[in-house]
Amino acid sequence: MPSGLGGIVLQLCRAADSRTARSPSPERRSVADDECLGRGATLESRAYEGQGGGFLSLDGHLNYEVEKAHRDLVVDLRPVGGADSVIAVHDAFADSVSHRYEWQLAPEPGLEIAFGDTESGSRTFLFRKGDAWLKGWVLNPEGAELSTDKDAFKVTRTGTEADFRIVLAVGKGTPPTAAADGSTLSLGSTTYDLDSLGDHRPAGTRESSAPVRDVQ
């Protein structure tokens, strides 16, 4: 990752209204063993041999006290379409009542943040520090609000369901452009389908470990 952008932290948070915060979610009421509360499960984990990246699938609904909180994540640590490396993430939430959900990036101080441009149907955001950059594409942006708050960048959705399909790329020099089509985003000759990240196979690599299940 380019120097100056290594301090960016990917955060996933939910801001609940006060009434919901005082009321236990259906999951918390239905779980008899309190030791399970507030814990996430690793559903699947695979490494891409030869590059250090891989695929990860997580279930965090107990952590966020909603009926569904699922993350699929691809880390592709090879040059792709003008980027040094790419992260593709699909965060999906659902609950019986409406919530405000915030997907957040909290960069280190001193970065320039721009957002809101439209590119092939997606909305983009761009972090810069010197010659280094991080560019993001928000797919299916209808209903999403992009903003900054205290130097953090946020994508916000409100409702009983919320999906965040976001691709991040890092590099130096001129950021690349991408082609978005529904749940897919293409950088150069590589396409990421945010609804099927578990099927992603980077060119020139193979999986070096079998899927595993673990509880965090």
Tab-separated table of C-alpha atoms in Angstrom:
chain	number	residue	atom	x	y	z
A	1	MET	CA	0.000	0.000	0.000
A	2	PRO	CA	1.395	3.436	-0.867
A	3	SER	CA	3.178	5.321	1.878
A	4	GLY	CA	0.897	7.835	3.567
A	5	LEU	CA	-2.242	5.730	3.092
A	6	GLY	CA	-1.241	2.808	5.293
A	7	GLY	CA	-3.007	4.330	8.298
A	8	ILE	CA	-6.458	4.157	6.725
A	9	VAL	CA	-8.713	2.032	8.898
A	10	LEU	CA	-11.771	0.297	7.463
A	11	GLN	CA	-14.586	0.580	9.968
A	12	LEU	CA	-18.099	-0.763	9.961
A	13	CYS	CA	-20.530	0.777	12.405
A	14	ARG	CA	-24.214	1.105	13.047
A	15	ALA	CA	-25.833	4.147	14.617
A	16	ALA	CA	-29.126	3.049	16.167
A	17	ASP	CA	-31.907	5.352	17.293
A	18	SER	CA	-32.342	5.681	21.071
A	19	ARG	CA	-35.444	3.487	21.237
A	20	THR	CA	-33.703	0.629	19.436
A	21	ALA	CA	-30.590	1.046	21.560
A	22	ARG	CA	-32.654	0.445	24.709
A	23	SER	CA	-34.447	-2.596	23.285
A	24	PRO	CA	-32.731	-5.967	22.795
A	25	SER	CA	-32.712	-7.315	19.258
A	26	PRO	CA	-34.530	-10.585	18.402
A	27	GLU	CA	-31.184	-12.428	18.285
A	28	ARG	CA	-30.180	-11.340	21.765
A	29	ARG	CA	-33.541	-12.417	23.159
A	30	SER	CA	-33.380	-15.813	21.459
A	31	VAL	CA	-29.825	-16.782	22.474
A	32	ALA	CA	-29.766	-18.696	25.751
A	33	ASP	CA	-25.992	-18.759	26.199
A	34	ASP	CA	-24.895	-15.210	27.019
A	35	GLU	CA	-21.277	-16.109	26.203
A	36	CYS	CA	-22.236	-16.053	22.509
A	37	LEU	CA	-23.435	-12.458	22.620
A	38	GLY	CA	-21.320	-9.806	20.972
A	39	ARG	CA	-19.282	-12.300	18.958
A	40	GLY	CA	-18.788	-12.657	15.230
A	41	ALA	CA	-18.286	-15.792	13.161
A	42	THR	CA	-15.810	-16.359	10.348
A	43	LEU	CA	-17.881	-18.244	7.789
A	44	GLU	CA	-15.171	-18.742	5.191
A	45	SER	CA	-11.513	-17.815	4.736
A	46	ARG	CA	-9.274	-18.507	1.733
A	47	ALA	CA	-5.850	-17.188	0.760
A	48	TYR	CA	-4.687	-16.441	-2.785
A	49	GLU	CA	-1.338	-18.139	-3.227
A	50	GLY	CA	1.577	-16.002	-4.304
A	51	GLN	CA	0.176	-12.568	-3.486
A	52	GLY	CA	-0.876	-12.433	0.186
A	53	GLY	CA	-4.507	-11.537	-0.486
A	54	GLY	CA	-7.611	-13.658	-0.157
A	55	PHE	CA	-11.340	-13.935	0.520
A	56	LEU	CA	-13.097	-13.585	3.880
A	57	SER	CA	-16.765	-13.985	4.825
A	58	LEU	CA	-18.003	-12.827	8.252
A	59	ASP	CA	-21.272	-12.930	10.201
A	60	GLY	CA	-21.553	-10.120	12.762
A	61	HIS	CA	-25.283	-9.867	13.472
A	62	LEU	CA	-24.809	-10.444	17.210
A	63	ASN	CA	-22.231	-7.667	17.378
A	64	TYR	CA	-24.595	-5.170	15.753
A	65	GLU	CA	-27.791	-6.514	17.350
A	66	VAL	CA	-29.660	-6.848	14.059
A	67	GLU	CA	-31.086	-9.844	12.228
A	68	LYS	CA	-28.394	-9.755	9.534
A	69	ALA	CA	-24.906	-8.257	9.419
A	70	HIS	CA	-22.782	-9.989	6.805
A	71	ARG	CA	-19.473	-9.009	5.226
A	72	ASP	CA	-17.803	-10.559	2.171
A	73	LEU	CA	-14.333	-9.200	1.464
A	74	VAL	CA	-11.781	-9.739	-1.309
A	75	VAL	CA	-8.224	-8.439	-0.913
A	76	ASP	CA	-6.388	-8.555	-4.251
A	77	LEU	CA	-2.745	-7.618	-3.643
A	78	ARG	CA	-1.562	-7.508	-7.246
A	79	PRO	CA	-1.490	-4.715	-9.840
A	80	VAL	CA	-4.978	-4.376	-11.320
A	81	GLY	CA	-6.028	-1.907	-14.007
A	82	GLY	CA	-3.702	0.907	-12.949
A	83	ALA	CA	-3.925	0.218	-9.201
A	84	ASP	CA	-1.312	-1.406	-6.974
A	85	SER	CA	-3.953	-3.429	-5.102
A	86	VAL	CA	-7.729	-3.652	-4.695
A	87	ILE	CA	-10.194	-4.360	-1.885
A	88	ALA	CA	-13.804	-5.254	-2.730
A	89	VAL	CA	-16.329	-5.392	0.111
A	90	HIS	CA	-20.034	-6.183	0.333
A	91	ASP	CA	-21.629	-5.387	3.697
A	92	ALA	CA	-25.285	-6.409	4.021
A	93	PHE	CA	-27.618	-5.518	6.909
A	94	ALA	CA	-31.261	-6.312	7.621
A	95	ASP	CA	-33.563	-5.976	10.605
A	96	SER	CA	-37.272	-5.891	11.374
A	97	VAL	CA	-37.091	-2.166	12.186
A	98	SER	CA	-35.400	0.688	10.365
A	99	HIS	CA	-31.890	1.794	11.335
A	100	ARG	CA	-29.318	4.284	10.141
A	101	TYR	CA	-26.204	2.425	8.950
A	102	GLU	CA	-22.821	4.065	8.401
A	103	TRP	CA	-19.918	2.610	6.431
A	104	GLN	CA	-16.812	4.543	7.398
A	105	LEU	CA	-13.184	5.096	6.449
A	106	ALA	CA	-11.090	6.925	9.030
A	107	PRO	CA	-7.815	8.035	7.409
A	108	GLU	CA	-4.725	9.390	9.075
A	109	PRO	CA	-4.469	13.200	9.314
A	110	GLY	CA	-3.273	15.202	6.342
A	111	LEU	CA	-5.179	13.498	3.521
A	112	GLU	CA	-7.266	15.381	0.990
A	113	ILE	CA	-10.756	13.885	0.642
A	114	ALA	CA	-13.028	14.453	-2.352
A	115	PHE	CA	-16.276	12.625	-3.101
A	116	GLY	CA	-19.518	12.649	-5.051
A	117	ASP	CA	-18.405	12.310	-8.680
A	118	THR	CA	-20.343	9.860	-10.834
A	119	GLU	CA	-18.446	7.280	-12.865
A	120	SER	CA	-20.245	4.725	-15.008
A	121	GLY	CA	-23.247	4.680	-12.675
A	122	SER	CA	-21.210	4.476	-9.462
A	123	ARG	CA	-20.293	7.313	-7.108
A	124	THR	CA	-16.650	7.795	-6.255
A	125	PHE	CA	-14.478	9.125	-3.456
A	126	LEU	CA	-10.776	9.933	-3.533
A	127	PHE	CA	-8.157	10.280	-0.796
A	128	ARG	CA	-4.815	11.870	-1.696
A	129	LYS	CA	-1.523	12.442	0.066
A	130	GLY	CA	1.282	13.622	-2.167
A	131	ASP	CA	1.447	11.303	-5.159
A	132	ALA	CA	-0.385	8.480	-3.364
A	133	TRP	CA	-4.128	7.929	-3.636
A	134	LEU	CA	-6.975	5.709	-2.544
A	135	LYS	CA	-10.017	5.693	-4.812
A	136	GLY	CA	-13.367	4.132	-3.986
A	137	TRP	CA	-16.447	3.273	-6.009
A	138	VAL	CA	-19.878	2.993	-4.362
A	139	LEU	CA	-22.014	0.663	-6.475
A	140	ASN	CA	-25.815	0.878	-6.581
A	141	PRO	CA	-25.553	4.348	-5.008
A	142	GLU	CA	-29.275	5.108	-5.031
A	143	GLY	CA	-30.371	6.056	-1.518
A	144	ALA	CA	-26.803	6.370	-0.213
A	145	GLU	CA	-25.526	9.602	1.336
A	146	LEU	CA	-21.807	10.388	1.045
A	147	SER	CA	-20.318	12.776	3.603
A	148	THR	CA	-17.368	13.617	5.834
A	149	ASP	CA	-17.442	14.091	9.597
A	150	LYS	CA	-14.405	14.919	11.736
A	151	ASP	CA	-12.017	13.881	8.938
A	152	ALA	CA	-13.788	10.529	8.447
A	153	PHE	CA	-15.527	9.598	5.199
A	154	LYS	CA	-18.977	8.006	5.500
A	155	VAL	CA	-21.531	6.278	3.312
A	156	THR	CA	-24.918	6.265	5.040
A	157	ARG	CA	-28.087	4.309	4.331
A	158	THR	CA	-31.353	4.187	6.273
A	159	GLY	CA	-34.002	1.458	6.244
A	160	THR	CA	-34.817	-2.103	7.253
A	161	GLU	CA	-32.193	-3.292	4.740
A	162	ALA	CA	-28.887	-1.741	3.716
A	163	ASP	CA	-26.263	-2.993	1.284
A	164	PHE	CA	-22.841	-1.412	0.855
A	165	ARG	CA	-21.062	-2.592	-2.297
A	166	ILE	CA	-17.751	-0.741	-2.361
A	167	VAL	CA	-14.472	-1.251	-4.219
A	168	LEU	CA	-11.249	0.402	-3.042
A	169	ALA	CA	-8.045	0.751	-5.056
A	170	VAL	CA	-4.693	2.234	-4.017
A	171	GLY	CA	-1.743	3.427	-6.045
A	172	LYS	CA	0.409	6.373	-7.066
A	173	GLY	CA	0.129	8.868	-9.894
A	174	THR	CA	-3.152	9.070	-11.812
A	175	PRO	CA	-6.115	7.120	-10.373
A	176	PRO	CA	-7.760	4.741	-12.857
A	177	THR	CA	-11.324	4.836	-14.105
A	178	ALA	CA	-13.619	1.832	-13.808
A	179	ALA	CA	-16.756	0.481	-15.469
A	180	ALA	CA	-19.693	-0.334	-13.183
A	181	ASP	CA	-22.664	-2.481	-14.160
A	182	GLY	CA	-25.120	-3.379	-11.416
A	183	SER	CA	-23.205	-5.291	-8.744
A	184	THR	CA	-19.992	-5.544	-10.805
A	185	LEU	CA	-17.037	-3.224	-11.235
A	186	SER	CA	-14.278	-3.719	-13.803
A	187	LEU	CA	-10.754	-2.335	-13.507
A	188	GLY	CA	-8.802	-3.079	-16.646
A	189	SER	CA	-9.423	-6.732	-17.496
A	190	THR	CA	-10.456	-7.701	-13.935
A	191	THR	CA	-14.114	-7.724	-12.875
A	192	TYR	CA	-15.312	-7.872	-9.269
A	193	ASP	CA	-18.885	-9.064	-8.712
A	194	LEU	CA	-19.821	-7.712	-5.299
A	195	ASP	CA	-22.729	-10.162	-5.029
A	196	SER	CA	-20.438	-13.169	-5.675
A	197	LEU	CA	-17.101	-12.268	-4.102
A	198	GLY	CA	-16.626	-15.841	-2.922
A	199	ASP	CA	-16.312	-16.883	-6.568
A	200	HIS	CA	-13.548	-14.382	-7.352
A	201	ARG	CA	-10.324	-15.981	-8.590
A	202	PRO	CA	-7.491	-13.536	-9.387
A	203	ALA	CA	-5.679	-14.315	-12.619
A	204	GLY	CA	-2.403	-16.149	-12.106
A	205	THR	CA	-3.196	-17.312	-8.564
A	206	ARG	CA	-4.814	-20.273	-6.907
A	207	GLU	CA	-6.238	-20.798	-3.439
A	208	SER	CA	-3.636	-22.047	-0.985
A	209	SER	CA	-5.932	-22.979	1.885
A	210	ALA	CA	-9.254	-24.736	2.235
A	211	PRO	CA	-12.324	-22.882	3.514
A	212	VAL	CA	-12.509	-22.750	7.303
A	213	ARG	CA	-15.124	-21.817	9.859
A	214	ASP	CA	-14.186	-20.080	13.061
A	215	VAL	CA	-15.811	-18.024	15.791
A	216	GLN	CA	-14.219	-14.713	16.734
